[in-house]
mmCIF file of C-alpha atoms in Angstrom:
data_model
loop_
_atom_site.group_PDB
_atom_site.id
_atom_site.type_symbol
_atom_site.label_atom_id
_atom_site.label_comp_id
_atom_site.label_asym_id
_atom_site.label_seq_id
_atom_site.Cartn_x
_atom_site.Cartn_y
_atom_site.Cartn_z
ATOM 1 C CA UNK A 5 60.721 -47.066 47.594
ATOM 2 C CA UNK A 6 56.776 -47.371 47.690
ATOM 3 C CA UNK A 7 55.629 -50.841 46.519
ATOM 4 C CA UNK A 8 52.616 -50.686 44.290
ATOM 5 C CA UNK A 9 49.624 -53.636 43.987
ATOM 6 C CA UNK A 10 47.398 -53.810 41.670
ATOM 7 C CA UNK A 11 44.140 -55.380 42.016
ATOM 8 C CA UNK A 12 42.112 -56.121 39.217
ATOM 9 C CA UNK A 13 38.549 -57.519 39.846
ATOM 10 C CA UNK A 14 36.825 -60.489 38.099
ATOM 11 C CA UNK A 15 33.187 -61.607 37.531
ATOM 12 C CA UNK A 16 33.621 -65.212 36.825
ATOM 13 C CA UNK A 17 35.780 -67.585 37.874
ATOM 14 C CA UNK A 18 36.752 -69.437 34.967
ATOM 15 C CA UNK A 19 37.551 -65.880 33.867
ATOM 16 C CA UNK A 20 39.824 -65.322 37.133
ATOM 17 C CA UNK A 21 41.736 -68.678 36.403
ATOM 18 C CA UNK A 22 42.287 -68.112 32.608
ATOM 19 C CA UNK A 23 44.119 -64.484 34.224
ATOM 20 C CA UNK A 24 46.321 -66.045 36.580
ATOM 21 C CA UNK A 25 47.693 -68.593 33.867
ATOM 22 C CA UNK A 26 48.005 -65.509 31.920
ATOM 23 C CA UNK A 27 50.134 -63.029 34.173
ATOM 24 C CA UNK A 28 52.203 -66.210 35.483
ATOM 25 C CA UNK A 29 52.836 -66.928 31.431
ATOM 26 C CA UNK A 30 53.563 -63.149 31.244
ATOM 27 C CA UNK A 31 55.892 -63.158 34.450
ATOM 28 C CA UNK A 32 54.603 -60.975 36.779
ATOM 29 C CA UNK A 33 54.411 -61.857 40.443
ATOM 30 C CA UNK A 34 50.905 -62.304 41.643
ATOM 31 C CA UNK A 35 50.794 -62.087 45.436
ATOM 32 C CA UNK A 36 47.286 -63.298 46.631
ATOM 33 C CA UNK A 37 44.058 -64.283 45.102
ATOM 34 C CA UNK A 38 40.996 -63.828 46.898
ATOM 35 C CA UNK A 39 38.133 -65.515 45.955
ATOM 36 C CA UNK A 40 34.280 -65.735 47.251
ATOM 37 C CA UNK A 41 34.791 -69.955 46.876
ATOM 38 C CA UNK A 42 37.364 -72.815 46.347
ATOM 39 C CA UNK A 43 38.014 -72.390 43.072
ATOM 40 C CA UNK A 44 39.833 -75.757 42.054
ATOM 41 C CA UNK A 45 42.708 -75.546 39.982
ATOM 42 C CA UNK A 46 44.003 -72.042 41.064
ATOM 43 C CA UNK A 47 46.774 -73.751 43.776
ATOM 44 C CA UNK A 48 47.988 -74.954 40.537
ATOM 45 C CA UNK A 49 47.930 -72.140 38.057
ATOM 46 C CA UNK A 50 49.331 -69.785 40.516
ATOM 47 C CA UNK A 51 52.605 -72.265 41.204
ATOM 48 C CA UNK A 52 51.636 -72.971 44.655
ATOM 49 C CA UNK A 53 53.505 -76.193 46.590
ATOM 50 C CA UNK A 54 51.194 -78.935 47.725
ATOM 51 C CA UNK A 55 49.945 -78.870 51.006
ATOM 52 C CA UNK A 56 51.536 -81.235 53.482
ATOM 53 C CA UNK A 57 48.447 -81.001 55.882
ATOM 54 C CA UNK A 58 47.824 -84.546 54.964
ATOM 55 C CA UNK A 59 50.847 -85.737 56.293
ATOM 56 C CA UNK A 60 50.370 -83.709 60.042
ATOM 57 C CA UNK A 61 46.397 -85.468 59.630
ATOM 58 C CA UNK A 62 48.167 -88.891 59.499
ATOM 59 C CA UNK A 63 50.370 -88.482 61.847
ATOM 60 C CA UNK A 64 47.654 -86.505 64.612
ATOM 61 C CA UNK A 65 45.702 -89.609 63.656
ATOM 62 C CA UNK A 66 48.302 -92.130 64.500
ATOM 63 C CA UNK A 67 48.489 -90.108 67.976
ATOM 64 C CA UNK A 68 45.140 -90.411 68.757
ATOM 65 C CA UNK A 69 45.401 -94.147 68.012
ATOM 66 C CA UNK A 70 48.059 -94.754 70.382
ATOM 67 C CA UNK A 71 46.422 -93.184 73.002
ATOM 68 C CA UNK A 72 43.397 -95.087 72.965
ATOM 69 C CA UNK A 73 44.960 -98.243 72.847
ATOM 70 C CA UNK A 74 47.637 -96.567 75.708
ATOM 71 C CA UNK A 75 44.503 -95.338 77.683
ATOM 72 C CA UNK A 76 42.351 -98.622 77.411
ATOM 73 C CA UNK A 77 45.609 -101.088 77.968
ATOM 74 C CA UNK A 78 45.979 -98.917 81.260
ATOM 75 C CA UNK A 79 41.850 -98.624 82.390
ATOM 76 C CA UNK A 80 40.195 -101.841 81.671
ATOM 77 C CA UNK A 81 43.375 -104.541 81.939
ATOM 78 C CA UNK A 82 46.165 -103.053 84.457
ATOM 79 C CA UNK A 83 44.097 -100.748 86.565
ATOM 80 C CA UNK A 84 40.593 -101.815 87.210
ATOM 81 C CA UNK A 85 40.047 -105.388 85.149
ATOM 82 C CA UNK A 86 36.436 -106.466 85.078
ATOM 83 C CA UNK A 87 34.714 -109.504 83.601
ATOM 84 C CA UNK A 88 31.719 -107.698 81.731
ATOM 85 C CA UNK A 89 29.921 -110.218 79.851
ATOM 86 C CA UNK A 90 32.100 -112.737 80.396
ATOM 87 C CA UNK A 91 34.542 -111.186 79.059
ATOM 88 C CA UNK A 92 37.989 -111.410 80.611
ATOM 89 C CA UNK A 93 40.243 -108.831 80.670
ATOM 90 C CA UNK A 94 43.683 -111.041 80.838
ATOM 91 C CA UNK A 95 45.318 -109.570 78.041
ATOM 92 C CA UNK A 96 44.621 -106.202 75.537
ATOM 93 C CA UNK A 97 44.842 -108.650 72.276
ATOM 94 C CA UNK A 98 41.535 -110.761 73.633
ATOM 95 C CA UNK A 99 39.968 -107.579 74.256
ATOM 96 C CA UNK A 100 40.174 -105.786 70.765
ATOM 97 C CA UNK A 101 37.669 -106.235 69.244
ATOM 98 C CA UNK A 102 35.281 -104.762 71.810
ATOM 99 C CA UNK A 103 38.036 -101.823 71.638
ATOM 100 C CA UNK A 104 37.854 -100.795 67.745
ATOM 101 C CA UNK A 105 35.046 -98.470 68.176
ATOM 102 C CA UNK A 106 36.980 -96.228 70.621
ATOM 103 C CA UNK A 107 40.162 -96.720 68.315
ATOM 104 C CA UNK A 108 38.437 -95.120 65.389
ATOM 105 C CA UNK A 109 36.934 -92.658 67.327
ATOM 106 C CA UNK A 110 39.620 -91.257 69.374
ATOM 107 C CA UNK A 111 41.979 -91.760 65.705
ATOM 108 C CA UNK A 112 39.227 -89.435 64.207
ATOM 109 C CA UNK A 113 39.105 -87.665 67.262
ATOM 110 C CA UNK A 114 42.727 -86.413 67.910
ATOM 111 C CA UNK A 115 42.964 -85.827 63.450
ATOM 112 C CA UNK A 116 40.544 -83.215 63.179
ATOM 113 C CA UNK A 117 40.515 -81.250 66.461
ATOM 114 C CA UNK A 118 44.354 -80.943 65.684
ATOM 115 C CA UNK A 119 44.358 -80.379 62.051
ATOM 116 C CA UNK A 120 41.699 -77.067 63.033
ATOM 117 C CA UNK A 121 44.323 -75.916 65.358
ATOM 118 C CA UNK A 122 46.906 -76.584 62.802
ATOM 119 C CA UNK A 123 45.245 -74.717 60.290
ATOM 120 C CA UNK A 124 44.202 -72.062 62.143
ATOM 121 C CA UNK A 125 48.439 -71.607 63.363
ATOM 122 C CA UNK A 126 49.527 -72.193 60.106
ATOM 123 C CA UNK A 127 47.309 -69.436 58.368
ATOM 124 C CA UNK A 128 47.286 -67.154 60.848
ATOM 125 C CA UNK A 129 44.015 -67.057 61.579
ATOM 126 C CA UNK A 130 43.154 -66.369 65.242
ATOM 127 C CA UNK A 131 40.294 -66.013 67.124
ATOM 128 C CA UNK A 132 38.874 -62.100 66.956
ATOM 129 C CA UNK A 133 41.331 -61.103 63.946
ATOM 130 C CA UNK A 134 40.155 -58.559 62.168
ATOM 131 C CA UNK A 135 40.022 -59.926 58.039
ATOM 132 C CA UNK A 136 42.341 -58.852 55.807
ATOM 133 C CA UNK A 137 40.077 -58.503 52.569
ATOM 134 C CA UNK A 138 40.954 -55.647 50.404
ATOM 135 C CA UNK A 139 37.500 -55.591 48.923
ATOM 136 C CA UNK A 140 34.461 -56.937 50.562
ATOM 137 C CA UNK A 141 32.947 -57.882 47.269
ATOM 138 C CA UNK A 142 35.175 -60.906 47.496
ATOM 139 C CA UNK A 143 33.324 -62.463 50.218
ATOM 140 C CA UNK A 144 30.262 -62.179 47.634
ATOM 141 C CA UNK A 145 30.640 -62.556 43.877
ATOM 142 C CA UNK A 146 33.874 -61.233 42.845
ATOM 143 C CA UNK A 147 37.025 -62.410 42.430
ATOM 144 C CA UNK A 148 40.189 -60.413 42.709
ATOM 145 C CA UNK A 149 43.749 -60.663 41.609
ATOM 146 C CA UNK A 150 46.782 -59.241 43.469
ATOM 147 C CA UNK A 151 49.540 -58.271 41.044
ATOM 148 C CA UNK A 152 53.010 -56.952 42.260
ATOM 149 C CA UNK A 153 53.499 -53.429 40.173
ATOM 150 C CA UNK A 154 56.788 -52.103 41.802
ATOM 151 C CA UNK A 155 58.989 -53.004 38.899
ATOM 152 C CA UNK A 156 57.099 -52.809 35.951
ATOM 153 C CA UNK A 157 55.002 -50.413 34.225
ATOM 154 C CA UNK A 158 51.852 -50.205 35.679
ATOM 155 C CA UNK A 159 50.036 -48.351 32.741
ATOM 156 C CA UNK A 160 50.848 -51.015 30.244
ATOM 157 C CA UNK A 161 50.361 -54.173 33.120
ATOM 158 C CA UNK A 162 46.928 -52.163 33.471
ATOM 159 C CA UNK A 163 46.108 -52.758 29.600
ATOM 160 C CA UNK A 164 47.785 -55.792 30.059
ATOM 161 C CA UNK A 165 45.029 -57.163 33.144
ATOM 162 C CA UNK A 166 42.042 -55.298 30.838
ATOM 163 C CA UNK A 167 42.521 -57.594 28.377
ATOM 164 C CA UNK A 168 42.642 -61.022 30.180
ATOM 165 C CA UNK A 169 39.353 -59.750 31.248
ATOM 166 C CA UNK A 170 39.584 -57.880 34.254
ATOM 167 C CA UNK A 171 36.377 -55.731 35.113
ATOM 168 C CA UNK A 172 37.850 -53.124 37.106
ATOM 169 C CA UNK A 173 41.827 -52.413 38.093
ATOM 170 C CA UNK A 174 42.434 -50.230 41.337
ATOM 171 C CA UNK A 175 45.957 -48.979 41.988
ATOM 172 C CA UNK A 176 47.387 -49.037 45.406
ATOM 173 C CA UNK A 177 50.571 -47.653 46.615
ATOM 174 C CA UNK A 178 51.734 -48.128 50.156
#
């Protein structure tokens, strides 16, 4: 059996978030929304599970922290101790202060270089991949709804998508 999508196009974006409440309230399956920028709120009117990005950022970020107090520990008190200032270097507790800076920094350092990567793994997106827009107005001012169509009517989800506002409805079949 051929699957059929819909995708109805949208001018405004309160417009396009007022539609997706309305086809989730009506049941059918929406299976992507591609918009031209963030729109906030949509996560949540399409159903969509929290993120738990923030959780991987803590815990990258707790990484990063232990190896800059692993690395430092190792350089400036076991390895190669030196008096700078007149600072001793007897013990890693004496010497924290002077080490915050490169605590935060390697903390903020390890968090975002391996939340990109995660990202990028998690949605697929590699480097040299060609896009996967279905219409290149998206990328500009439109907005545009995916709707499943493979077990309903299409003619009357068509009416249906007209009059939460859609400005234009293309059919695919695959």
């Amino acid at each position: 059996m051929a699957s059929k999508l819909i995708h109805a196009i949208y001018k405004d974006d309160d417009l396009v978030l007022q539609a997706v409440k309305q086809i989730r309230d009506a049941r059918y399956h929406i299976g992507e929304v591609y918009t031209p920028f963030p729109v906030h709120g949509i996560d949540k009117a399409m159903g969509l599970a929290p993120t738990r990005l923030a959780i991987c950022s803590f815990l990258y970020g707790i990484t990063g922290l232990t190896v800059a107090v692993l690395m430092m520990n190792f350089m400036m008190i076991q390895d190669w101790p030196q008096d700078i200032g007149g600072k001793p270097s007897f013990h890693f507790y004496q010497n924290m202060p002077t080490f915050v800076p490169i605590m935060f920094e390697l903390t903020v350092f390890f968090a975002a270089h391996l939340m990109v990567i995660t990202f990028y793994m998690r949605s697929k997106l590699w480097p040299f991949r060609k896009a996967e827009n279905p219409d290149p107005r998206t990328t500009d001012d439109h907005f545009l709804i995916e709707v499943d169509a493979s077990d309903h009517n299409v003619d009357k989800l068509t009416d249906f998508l007209y009059n939460t506002g859609a400005a234009e409805i293309k059919l695919i079949e695959n």
